[in-house]
PDB file of C-alpha atoms in Angstrom:
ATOM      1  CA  UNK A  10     -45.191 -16.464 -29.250  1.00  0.00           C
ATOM      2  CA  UNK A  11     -43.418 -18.892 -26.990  1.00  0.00           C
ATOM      3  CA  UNK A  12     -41.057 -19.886 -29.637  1.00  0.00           C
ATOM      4  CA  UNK A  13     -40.142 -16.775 -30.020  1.00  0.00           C
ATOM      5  CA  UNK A  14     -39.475 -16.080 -26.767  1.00  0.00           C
ATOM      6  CA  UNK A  15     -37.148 -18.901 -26.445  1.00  0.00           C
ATOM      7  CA  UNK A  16     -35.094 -18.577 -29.298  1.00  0.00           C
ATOM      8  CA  UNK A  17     -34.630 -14.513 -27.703  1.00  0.00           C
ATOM      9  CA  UNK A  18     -33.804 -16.330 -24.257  1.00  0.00           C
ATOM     10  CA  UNK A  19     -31.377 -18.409 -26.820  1.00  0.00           C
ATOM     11  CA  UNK A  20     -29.001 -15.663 -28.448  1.00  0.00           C
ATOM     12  CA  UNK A  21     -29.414 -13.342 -25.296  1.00  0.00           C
ATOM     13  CA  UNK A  22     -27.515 -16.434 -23.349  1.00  0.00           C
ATOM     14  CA  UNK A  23     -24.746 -16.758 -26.038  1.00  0.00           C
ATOM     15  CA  UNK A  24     -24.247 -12.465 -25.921  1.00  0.00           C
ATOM     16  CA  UNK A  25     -23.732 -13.070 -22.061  1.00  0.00           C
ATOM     17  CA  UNK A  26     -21.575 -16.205 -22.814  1.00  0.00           C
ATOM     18  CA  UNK A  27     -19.042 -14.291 -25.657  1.00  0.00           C
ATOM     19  CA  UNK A  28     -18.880 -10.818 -23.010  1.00  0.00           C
ATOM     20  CA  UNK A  29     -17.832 -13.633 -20.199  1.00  0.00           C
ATOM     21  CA  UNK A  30     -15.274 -15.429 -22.827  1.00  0.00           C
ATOM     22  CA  UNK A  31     -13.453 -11.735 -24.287  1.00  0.00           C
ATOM     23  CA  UNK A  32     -13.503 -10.683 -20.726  1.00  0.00           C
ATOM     24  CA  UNK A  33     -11.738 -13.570 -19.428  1.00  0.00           C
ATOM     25  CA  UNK A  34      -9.747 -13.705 -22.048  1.00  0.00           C
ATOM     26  CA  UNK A  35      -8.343  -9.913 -21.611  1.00  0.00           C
ATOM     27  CA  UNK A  36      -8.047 -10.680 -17.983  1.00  0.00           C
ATOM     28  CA  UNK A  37      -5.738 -13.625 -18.694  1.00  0.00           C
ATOM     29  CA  UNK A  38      -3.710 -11.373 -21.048  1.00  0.00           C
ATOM     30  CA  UNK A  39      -3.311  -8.144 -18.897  1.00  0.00           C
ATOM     31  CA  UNK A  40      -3.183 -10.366 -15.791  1.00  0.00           C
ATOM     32  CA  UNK A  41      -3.662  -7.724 -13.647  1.00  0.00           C
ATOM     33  CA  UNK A  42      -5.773  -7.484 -10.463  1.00  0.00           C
ATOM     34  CA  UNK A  43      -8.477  -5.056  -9.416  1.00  0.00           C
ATOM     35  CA  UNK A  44      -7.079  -1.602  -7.687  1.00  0.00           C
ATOM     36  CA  UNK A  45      -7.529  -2.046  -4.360  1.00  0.00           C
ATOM     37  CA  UNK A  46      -8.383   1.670  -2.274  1.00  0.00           C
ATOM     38  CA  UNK A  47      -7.979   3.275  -5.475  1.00  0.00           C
ATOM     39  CA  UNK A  48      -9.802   6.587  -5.676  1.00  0.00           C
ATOM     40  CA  UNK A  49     -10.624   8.197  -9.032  1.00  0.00           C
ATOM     41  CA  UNK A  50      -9.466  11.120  -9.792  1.00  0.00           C
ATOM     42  CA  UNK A  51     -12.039  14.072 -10.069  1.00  0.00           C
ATOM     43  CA  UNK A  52     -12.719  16.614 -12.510  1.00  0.00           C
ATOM     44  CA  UNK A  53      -9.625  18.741 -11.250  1.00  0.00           C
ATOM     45  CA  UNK A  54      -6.106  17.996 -10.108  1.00  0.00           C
ATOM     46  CA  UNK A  55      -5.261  18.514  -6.752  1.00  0.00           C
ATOM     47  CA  UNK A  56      -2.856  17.317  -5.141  1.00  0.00           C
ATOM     48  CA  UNK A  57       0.865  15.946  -4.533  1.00  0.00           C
ATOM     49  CA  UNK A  58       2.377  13.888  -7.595  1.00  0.00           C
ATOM     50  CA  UNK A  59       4.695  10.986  -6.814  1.00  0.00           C
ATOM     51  CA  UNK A  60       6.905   9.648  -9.688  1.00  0.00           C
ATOM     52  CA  UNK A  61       9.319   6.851 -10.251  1.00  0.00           C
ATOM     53  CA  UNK A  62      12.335   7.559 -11.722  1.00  0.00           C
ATOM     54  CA  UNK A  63      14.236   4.546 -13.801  1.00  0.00           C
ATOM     55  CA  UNK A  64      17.029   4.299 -15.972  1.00  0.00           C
ATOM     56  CA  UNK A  65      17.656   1.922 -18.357  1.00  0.00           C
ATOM     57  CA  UNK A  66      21.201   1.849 -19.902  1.00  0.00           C
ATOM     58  CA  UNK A  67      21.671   5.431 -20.623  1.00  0.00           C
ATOM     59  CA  UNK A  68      18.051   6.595 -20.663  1.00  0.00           C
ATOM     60  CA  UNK A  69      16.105   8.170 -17.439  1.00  0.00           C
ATOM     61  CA  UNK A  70      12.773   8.150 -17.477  1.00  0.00           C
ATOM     62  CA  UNK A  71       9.809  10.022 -15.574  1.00  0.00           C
ATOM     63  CA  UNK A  72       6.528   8.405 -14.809  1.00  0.00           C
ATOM     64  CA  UNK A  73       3.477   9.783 -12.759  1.00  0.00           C
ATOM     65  CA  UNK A  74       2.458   6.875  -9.915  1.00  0.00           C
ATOM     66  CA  UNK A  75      -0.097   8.934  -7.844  1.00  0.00           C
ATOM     67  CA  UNK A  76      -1.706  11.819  -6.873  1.00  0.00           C
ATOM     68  CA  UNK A  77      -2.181  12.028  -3.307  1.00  0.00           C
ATOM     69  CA  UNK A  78      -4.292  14.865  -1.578  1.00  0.00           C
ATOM     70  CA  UNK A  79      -5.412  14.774   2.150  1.00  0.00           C
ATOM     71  CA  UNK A  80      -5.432  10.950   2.155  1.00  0.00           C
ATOM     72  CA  UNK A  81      -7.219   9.982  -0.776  1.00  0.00           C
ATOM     73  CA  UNK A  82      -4.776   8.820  -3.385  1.00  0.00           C
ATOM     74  CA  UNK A  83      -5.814   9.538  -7.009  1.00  0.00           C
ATOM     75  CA  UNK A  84      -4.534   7.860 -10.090  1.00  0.00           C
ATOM     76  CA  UNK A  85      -2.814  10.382 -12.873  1.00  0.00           C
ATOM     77  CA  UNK A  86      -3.951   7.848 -15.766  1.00  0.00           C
ATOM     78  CA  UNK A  87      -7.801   7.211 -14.958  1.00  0.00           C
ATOM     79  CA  UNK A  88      -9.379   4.798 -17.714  1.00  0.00           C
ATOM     80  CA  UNK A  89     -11.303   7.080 -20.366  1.00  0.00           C
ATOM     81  CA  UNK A  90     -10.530  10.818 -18.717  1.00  0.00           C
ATOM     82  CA  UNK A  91      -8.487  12.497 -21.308  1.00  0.00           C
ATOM     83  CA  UNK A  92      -9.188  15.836 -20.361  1.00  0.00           C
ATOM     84  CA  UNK A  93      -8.159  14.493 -16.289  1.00  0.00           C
ATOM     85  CA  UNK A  94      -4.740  13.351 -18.305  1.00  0.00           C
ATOM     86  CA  UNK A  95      -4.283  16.760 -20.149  1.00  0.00           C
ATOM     87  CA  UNK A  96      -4.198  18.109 -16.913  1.00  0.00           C
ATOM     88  CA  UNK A  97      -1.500  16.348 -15.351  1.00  0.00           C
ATOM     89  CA  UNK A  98       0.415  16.224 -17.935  1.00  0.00           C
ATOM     90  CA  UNK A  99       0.307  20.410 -18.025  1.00  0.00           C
ATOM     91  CA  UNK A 100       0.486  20.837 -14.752  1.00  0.00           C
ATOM     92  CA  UNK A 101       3.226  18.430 -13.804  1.00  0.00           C
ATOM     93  CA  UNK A 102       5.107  17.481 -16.996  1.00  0.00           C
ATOM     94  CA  UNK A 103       5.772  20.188 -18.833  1.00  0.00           C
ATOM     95  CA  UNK A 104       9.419  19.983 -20.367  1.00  0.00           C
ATOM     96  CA  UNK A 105      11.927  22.070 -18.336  1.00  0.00           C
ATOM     97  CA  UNK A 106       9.948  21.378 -14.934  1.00  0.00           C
ATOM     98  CA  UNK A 107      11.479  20.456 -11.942  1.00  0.00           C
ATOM     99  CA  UNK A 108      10.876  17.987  -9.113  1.00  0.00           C
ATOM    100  CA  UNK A 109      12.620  16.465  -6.248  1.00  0.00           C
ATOM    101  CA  UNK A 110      14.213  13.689  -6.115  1.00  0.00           C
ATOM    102  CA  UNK A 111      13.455  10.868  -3.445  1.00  0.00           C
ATOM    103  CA  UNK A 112      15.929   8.069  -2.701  1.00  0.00           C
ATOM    104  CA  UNK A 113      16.008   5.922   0.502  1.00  0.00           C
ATOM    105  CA  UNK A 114      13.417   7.956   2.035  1.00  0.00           C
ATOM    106  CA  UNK A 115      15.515  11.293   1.759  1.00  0.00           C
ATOM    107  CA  UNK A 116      15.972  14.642  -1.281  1.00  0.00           C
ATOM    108  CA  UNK A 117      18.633  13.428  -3.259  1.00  0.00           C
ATOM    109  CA  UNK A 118      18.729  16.010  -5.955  1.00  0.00           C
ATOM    110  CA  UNK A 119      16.332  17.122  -8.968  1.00  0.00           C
ATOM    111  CA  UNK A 120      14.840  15.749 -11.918  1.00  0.00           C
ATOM    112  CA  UNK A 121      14.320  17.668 -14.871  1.00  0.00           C
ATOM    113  CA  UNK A 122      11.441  16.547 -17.175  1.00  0.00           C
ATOM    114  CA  UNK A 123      11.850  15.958 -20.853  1.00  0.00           C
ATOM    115  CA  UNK A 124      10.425  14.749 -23.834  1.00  0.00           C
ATOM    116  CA  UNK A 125       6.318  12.847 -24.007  1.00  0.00           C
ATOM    117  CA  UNK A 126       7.355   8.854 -24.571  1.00  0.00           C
ATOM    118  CA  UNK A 127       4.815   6.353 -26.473  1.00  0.00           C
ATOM    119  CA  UNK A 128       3.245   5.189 -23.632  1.00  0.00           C
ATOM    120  CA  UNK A 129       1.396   6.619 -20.520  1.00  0.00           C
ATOM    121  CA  UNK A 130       2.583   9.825 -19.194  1.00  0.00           C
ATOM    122  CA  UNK A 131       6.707   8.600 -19.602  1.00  0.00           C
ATOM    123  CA  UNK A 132       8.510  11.118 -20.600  1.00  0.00           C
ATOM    124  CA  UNK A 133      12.147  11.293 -20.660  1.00  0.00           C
ATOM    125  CA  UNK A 134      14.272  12.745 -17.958  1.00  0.00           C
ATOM    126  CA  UNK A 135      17.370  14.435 -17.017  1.00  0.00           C
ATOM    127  CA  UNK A 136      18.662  13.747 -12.880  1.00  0.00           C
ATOM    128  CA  UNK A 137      20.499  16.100 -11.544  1.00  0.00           C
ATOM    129  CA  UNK A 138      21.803  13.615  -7.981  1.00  0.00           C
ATOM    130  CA  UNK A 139      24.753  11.672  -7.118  1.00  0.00           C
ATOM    131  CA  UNK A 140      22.803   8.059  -6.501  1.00  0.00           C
ATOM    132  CA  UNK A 141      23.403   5.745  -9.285  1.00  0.00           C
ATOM    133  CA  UNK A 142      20.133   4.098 -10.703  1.00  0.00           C
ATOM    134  CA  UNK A 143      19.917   0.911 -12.973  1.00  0.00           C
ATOM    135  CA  UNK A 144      17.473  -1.705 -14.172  1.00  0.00           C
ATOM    136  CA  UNK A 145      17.181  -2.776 -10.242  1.00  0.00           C
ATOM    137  CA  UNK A 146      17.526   0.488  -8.299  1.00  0.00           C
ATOM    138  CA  UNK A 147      15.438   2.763  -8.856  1.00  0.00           C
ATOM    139  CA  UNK A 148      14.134   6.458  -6.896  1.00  0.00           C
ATOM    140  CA  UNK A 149      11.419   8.317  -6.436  1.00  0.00           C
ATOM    141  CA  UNK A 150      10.497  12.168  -6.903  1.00  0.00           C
ATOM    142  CA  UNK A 151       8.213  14.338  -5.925  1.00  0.00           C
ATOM    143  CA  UNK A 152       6.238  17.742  -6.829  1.00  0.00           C
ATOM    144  CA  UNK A 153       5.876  18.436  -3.065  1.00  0.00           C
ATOM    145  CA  UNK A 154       8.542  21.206  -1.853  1.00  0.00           C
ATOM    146  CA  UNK A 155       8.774  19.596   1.825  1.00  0.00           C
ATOM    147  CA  UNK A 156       8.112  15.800   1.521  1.00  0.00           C
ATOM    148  CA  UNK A 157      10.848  13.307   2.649  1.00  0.00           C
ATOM    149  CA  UNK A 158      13.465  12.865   5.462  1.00  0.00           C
ATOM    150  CA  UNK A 159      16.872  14.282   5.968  1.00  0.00           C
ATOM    151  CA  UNK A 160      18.759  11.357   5.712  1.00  0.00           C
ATOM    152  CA  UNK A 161      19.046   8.339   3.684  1.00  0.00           C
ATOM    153  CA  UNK A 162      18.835   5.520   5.215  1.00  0.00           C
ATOM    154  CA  UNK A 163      18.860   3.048   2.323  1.00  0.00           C
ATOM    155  CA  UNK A 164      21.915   0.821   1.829  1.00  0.00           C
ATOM    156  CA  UNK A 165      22.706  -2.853   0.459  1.00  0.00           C
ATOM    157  CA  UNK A 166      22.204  -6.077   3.151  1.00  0.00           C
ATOM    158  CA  UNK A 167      24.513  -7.439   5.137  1.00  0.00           C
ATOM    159  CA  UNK A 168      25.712 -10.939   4.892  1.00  0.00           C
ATOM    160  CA  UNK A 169      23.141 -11.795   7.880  1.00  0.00           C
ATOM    161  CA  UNK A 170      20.529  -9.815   6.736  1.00  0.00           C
ATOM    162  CA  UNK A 171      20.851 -11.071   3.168  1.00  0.00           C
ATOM    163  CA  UNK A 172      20.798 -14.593   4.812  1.00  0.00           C
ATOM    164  CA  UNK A 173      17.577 -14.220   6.808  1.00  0.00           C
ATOM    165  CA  UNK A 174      15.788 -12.666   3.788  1.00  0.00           C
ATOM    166  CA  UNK A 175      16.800 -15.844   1.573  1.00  0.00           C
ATOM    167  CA  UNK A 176      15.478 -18.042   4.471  1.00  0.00           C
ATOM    168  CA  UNK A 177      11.995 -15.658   4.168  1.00  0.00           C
ATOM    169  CA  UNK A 178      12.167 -16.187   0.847  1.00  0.00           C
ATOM    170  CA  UNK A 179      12.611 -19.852   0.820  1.00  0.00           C
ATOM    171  CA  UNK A 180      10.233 -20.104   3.874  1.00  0.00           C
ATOM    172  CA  UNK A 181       7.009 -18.573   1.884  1.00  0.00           C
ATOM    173  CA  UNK A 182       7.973 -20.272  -1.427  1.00  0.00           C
ATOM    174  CA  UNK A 183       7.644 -23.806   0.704  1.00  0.00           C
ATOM    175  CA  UNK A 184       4.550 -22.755   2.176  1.00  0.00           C
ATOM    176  CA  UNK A 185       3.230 -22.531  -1.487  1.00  0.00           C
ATOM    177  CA  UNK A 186       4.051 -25.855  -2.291  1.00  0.00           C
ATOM    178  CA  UNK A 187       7.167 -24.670  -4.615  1.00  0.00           C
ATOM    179  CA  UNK A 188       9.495 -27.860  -5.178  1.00  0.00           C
ATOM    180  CA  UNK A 189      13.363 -27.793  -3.587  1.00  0.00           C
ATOM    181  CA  UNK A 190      14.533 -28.124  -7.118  1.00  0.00           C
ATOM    182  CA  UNK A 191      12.811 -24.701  -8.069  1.00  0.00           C
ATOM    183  CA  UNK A 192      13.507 -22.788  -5.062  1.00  0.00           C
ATOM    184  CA  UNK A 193      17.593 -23.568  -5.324  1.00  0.00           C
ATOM    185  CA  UNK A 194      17.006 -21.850  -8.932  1.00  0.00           C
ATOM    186  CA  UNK A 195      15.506 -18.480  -7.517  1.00  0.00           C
ATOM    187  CA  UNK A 196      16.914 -15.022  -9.146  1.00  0.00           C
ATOM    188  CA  UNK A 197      16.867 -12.316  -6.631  1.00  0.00           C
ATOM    189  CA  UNK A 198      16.031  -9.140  -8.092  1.00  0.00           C
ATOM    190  CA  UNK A 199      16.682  -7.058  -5.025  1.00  0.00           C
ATOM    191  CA  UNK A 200      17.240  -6.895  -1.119  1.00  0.00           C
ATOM    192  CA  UNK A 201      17.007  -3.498   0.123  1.00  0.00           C
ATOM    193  CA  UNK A 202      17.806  -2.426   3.614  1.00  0.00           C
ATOM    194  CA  UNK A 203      15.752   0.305   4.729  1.00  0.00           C
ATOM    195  CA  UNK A 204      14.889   1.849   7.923  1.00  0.00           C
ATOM    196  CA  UNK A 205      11.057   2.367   7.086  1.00  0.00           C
ATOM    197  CA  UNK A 206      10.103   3.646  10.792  1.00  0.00           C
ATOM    198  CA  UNK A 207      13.149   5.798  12.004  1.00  0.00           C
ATOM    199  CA  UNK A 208      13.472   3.571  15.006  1.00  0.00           C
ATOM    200  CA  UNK A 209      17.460   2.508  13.804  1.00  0.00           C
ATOM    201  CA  UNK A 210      16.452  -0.706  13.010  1.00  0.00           C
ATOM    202  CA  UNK A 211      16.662  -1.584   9.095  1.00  0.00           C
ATOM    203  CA  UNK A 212      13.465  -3.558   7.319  1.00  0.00           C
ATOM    204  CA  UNK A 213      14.188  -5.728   4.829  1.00  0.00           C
ATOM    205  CA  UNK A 214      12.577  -5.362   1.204  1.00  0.00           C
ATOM    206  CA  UNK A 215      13.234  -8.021  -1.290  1.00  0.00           C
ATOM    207  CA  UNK A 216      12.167  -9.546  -4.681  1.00  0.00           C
ATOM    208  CA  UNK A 217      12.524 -12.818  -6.326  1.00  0.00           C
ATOM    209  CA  UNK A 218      11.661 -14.374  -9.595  1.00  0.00           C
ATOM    210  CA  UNK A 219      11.936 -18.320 -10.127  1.00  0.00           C
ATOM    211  CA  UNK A 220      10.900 -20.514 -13.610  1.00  0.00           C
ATOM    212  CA  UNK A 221      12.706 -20.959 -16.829  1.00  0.00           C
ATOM    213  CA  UNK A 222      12.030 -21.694 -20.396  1.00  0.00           C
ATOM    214  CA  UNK A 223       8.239 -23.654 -20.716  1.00  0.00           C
ATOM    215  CA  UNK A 224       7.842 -23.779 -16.917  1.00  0.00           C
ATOM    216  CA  UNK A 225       5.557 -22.086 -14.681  1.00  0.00           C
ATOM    217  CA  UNK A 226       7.211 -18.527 -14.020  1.00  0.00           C
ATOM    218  CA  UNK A 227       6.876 -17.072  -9.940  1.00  0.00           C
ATOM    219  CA  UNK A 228       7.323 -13.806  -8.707  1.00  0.00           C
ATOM    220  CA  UNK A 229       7.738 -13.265  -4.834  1.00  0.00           C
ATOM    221  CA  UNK A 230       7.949  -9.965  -2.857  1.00  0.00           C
ATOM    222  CA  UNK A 231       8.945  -9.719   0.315  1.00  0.00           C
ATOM    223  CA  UNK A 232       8.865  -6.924   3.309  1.00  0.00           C
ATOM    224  CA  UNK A 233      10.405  -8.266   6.573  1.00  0.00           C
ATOM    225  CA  UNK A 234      10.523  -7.377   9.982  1.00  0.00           C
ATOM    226  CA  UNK A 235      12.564  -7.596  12.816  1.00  0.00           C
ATOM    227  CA  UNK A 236      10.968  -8.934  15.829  1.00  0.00           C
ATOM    228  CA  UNK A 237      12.424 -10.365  19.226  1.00  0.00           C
ATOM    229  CA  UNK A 238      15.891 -10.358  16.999  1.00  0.00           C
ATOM    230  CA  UNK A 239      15.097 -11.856  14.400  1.00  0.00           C
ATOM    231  CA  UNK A 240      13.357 -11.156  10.343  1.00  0.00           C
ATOM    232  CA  UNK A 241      10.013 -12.113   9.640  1.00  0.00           C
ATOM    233  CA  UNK A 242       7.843 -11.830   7.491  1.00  0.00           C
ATOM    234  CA  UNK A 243       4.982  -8.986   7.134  1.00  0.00           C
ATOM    235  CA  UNK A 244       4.515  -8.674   3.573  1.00  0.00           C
ATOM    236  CA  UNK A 245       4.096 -11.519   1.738  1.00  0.00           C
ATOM    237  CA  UNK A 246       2.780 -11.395  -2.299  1.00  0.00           C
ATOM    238  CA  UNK A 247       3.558 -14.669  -4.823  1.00  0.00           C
ATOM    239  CA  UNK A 248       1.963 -14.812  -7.426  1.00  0.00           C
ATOM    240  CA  UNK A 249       2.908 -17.896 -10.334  1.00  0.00           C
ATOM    241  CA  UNK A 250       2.210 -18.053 -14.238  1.00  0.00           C
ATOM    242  CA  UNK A 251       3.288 -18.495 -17.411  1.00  0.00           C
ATOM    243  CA  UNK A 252       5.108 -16.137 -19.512  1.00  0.00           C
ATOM    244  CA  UNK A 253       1.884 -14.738 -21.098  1.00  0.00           C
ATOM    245  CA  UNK A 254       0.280 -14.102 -17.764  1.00  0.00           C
ATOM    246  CA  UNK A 255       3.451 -13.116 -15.600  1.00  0.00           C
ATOM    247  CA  UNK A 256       3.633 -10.912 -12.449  1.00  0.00           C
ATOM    248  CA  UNK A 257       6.903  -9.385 -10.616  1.00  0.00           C
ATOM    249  CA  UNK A 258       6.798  -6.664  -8.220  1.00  0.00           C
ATOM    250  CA  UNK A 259       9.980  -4.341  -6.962  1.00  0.00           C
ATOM    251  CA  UNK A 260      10.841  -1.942  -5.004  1.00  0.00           C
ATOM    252  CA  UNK A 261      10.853   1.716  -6.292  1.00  0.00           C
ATOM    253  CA  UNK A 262      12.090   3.458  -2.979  1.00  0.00           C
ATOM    254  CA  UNK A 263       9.578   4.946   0.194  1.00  0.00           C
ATOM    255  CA  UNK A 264       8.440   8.216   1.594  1.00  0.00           C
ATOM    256  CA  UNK A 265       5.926   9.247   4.428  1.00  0.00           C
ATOM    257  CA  UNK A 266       3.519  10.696   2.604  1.00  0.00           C
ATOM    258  CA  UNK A 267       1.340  11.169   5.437  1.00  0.00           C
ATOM    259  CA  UNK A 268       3.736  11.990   8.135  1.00  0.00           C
ATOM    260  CA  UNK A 269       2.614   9.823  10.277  1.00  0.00           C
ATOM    261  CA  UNK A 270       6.298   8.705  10.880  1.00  0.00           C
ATOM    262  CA  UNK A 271       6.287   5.117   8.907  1.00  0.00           C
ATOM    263  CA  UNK A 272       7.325   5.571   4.930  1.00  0.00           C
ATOM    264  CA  UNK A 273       5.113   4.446   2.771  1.00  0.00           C
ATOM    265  CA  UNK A 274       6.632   1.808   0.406  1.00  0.00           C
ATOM    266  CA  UNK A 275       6.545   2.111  -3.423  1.00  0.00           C
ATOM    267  CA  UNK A 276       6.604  -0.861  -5.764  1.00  0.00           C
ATOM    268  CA  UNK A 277       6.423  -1.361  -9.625  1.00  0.00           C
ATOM    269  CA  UNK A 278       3.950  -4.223 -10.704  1.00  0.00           C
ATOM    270  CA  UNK A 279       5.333  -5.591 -14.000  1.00  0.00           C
ATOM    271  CA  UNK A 280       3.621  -7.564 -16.240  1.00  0.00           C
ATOM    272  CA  UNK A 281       3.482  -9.500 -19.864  1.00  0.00           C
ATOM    273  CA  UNK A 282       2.477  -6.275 -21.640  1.00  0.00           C
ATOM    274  CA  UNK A 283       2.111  -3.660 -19.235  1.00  0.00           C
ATOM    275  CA  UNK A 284       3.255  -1.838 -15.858  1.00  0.00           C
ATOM    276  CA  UNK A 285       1.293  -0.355 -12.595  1.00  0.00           C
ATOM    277  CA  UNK A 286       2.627   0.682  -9.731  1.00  0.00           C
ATOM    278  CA  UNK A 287       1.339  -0.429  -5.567  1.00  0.00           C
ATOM    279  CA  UNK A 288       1.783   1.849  -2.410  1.00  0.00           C
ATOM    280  CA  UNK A 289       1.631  -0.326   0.726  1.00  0.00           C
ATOM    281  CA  UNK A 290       1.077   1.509   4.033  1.00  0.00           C
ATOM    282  CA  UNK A 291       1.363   0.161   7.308  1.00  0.00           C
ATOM    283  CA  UNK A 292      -2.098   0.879   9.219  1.00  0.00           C
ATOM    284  CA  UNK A 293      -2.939  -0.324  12.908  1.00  0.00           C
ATOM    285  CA  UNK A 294       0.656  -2.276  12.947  1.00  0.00           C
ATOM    286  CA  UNK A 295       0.161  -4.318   9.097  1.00  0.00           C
ATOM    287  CA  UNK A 296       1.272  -3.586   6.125  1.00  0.00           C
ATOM    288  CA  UNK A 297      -1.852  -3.048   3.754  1.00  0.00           C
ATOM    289  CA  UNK A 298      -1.662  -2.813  -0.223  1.00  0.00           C
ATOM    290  CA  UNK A 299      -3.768   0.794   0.000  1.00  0.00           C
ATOM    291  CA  UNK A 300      -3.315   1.908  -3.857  1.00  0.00           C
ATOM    292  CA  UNK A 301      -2.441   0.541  -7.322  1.00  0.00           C
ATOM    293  CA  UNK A 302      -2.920   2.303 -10.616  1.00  0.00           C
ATOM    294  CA  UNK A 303      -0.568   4.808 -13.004  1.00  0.00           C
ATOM    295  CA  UNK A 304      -1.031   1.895 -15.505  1.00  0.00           C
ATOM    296  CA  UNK A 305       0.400   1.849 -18.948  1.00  0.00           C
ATOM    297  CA  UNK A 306       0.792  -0.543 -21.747  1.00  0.00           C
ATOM    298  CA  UNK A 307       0.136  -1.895 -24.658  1.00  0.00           C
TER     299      UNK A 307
END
C-alpha cells in the first residue's frame, strides 16, 4: 500500500513538473505579460469600439483594440468566446461600415471597413482623410459619433524637444545598466509631440529599439513631461531580449475616452509572433498602464 502510494506521489510530481516546463516554455515564446485592469467581456457587446488603423505600403488595415463602456474596458478578442467574437465582428465590422477616424486626438475623416484578414479581427480598410499613415504613424478610429477633440494637436518635435527626449532616452537606458557602446546605436522609432492635456504645452511620446544581429535586442518607450521647463520622464517601459522573446511598444495616437480632459494614450505591443495593444491613463497625476488585450497571432 505504501509503495503504491509513493510511486502515485512519483508520476503526479513529474505531471506538475511537464505543465510547469510547456507553460514556461509558451511564456518564453509569446513573451507577453499578464493584462493588467483588463475586464472580460460579457455575454453581450456593449459599448464604444476603439480601432487602430495602419498601413503598410499600400495596404490599410482595421483592427478592434477595445471596447470601452462606462469605465470598464472590455477586450473584442476574449480567449475561447467565439460567439463574444461573432458579435463584434457583426456589429462593428461588417464590410461597407463606417467609423471615425482619430488622429492627434481630433476626427480626421472616415474609415471604411473591408475584407476579414487571417488573423484576429483585421480586416482590410479603405480611409477616407488627408493624414498620411506609414509603418511608424499610425491613427485611431472610433464607432462613437462624438468622441475626440476639435483640433489636432499632433505634430513632429522640434530640434529641442527631439534633444531632451534623446537625453530621456539615454537617461533610462543608463539607469538599466545599458553600455555607451549600445546606447550610441539606438533606432528611434518615433517622437511624437502631443498636447495630451489641452493646457498648450506639448508631451513628448517616443520609442526606441537598440541590439543587432546575436545580441540582446531592447525596446524602450517613453512618455515625457514638462515640468519647471524642462522634459522628464513619467512613463518609463524597457524591456530587453532576444529575437525569439522580443518586445517594442509604439504609439498608435490618443483620445479622452472618458472626458475627463487628459487623452488617453494608445500603444501597439509587438512581439516575436504576435501583437496586443496597451491604453495608459493618467489617474491621480501618473500615468498607469489600465488595459492590454485585442491580441492576435500566430
Amino acid at each position: 500500500m505504501g509503495e503504491r502510494k509513493g510511486v502515485a506521489a512519483f508520476v503526479a510530481g513529474l505531471l506538475l513538473l511537464g505543465a510547469v516546463v510547456v507553460g514556461n516554455s509558451q511564456g518564453t515564446r509569446k513573451a507577453k505579460p499578464a493584462a493588467p485592469g483588463l475586464k472580460k467581456a460579457g455575454a453581450t457587446v456593449a459599448g464604444t469600439v476603439v480601432f487602430c488603423v495602419t498601413k503598410f505600403e499600400e495596404q490599410v488595415t482595421l483592427d478592434p483594440i477595445v471596447i470601452y463602456n462606462n469605465g470598464q474596458y472590455s477586450n473584442p478578442l476574449p480567449d475561447e468566446d467565439a460567439d463574444f467574437i461573432r458579435q463584434v465582428e457583426a456589429k462593428y465590422l461588417r464590410k461597407g461600415q463606417k467609423h471615425r477616424v482619430i488622429f492627434g486626438g481630433a476626427e480626421a475623416g472616415t474609415v471604411t471597413v473591408g475584407d476579414r484578414q487571417e488573423f484576429g479581427l483585421t480586416t482590410s480598410a479603405t480611409m477616407q482623410s488627408s493624414i498620411k499613415l506609414n509603418n511608424e504613424v499610425n491613427a485611431l478610429a472610433t464607432s462613437s459619433p462624438t468622441l475626440g477633440t476639435k483640433q489636432n494637436s499632433r505634430r513632429s518635435p522640434t530640434t529641442e524637444e527631439r534633444a531632451a527626449m534623446m537625453k530621456l532616452m539615454s537617461d533610462a537606458l543608463k539607469l538599466k545598466k545599458v553600455g555607451a557602446s549600445v546606447i550610441a546605436k539606438a533606432q528611434v522609432n518615433n517622437i511624437t509631440a502631443i498636447d495630451l492635456d489641452g493646457d498648450g504645452k506639448a508631451e513628448l511620446i517616443g520609442s526606441f529599439a537598440l541590439g543587432q544581429e546575436n545580441l540582446p535586442a531592447h525596446g524602450l518607450f517613453l512618455i515625457a513631461e514638462q515640468q519647471n521647463g524642462q522634459y522628464q520622464s513619467a512613463v518609463t517601459w524597457y524591456f530587453k531580449g532576444s529575437e525569439e522573446n522580443s518586445q517594442q511598444r509604439r504609439l498608435i495616437d490618443v483620445l479622452d475616452l472618458d472626458g475627463d480632459g487628459v487623452a488617453e494614450v494608445f500603444v501597439k505591443g509587438s512581439y516575436y509572433e504576435s501583437t496586443d495593444f496597451i491604453i495608459y491613463k493618467k489617474v491621480k497625476g501618473v500615468w498607469k498602464s489600465v488595459y492590454q488585450g485585442g491580441a492576435f497571432g500566430v
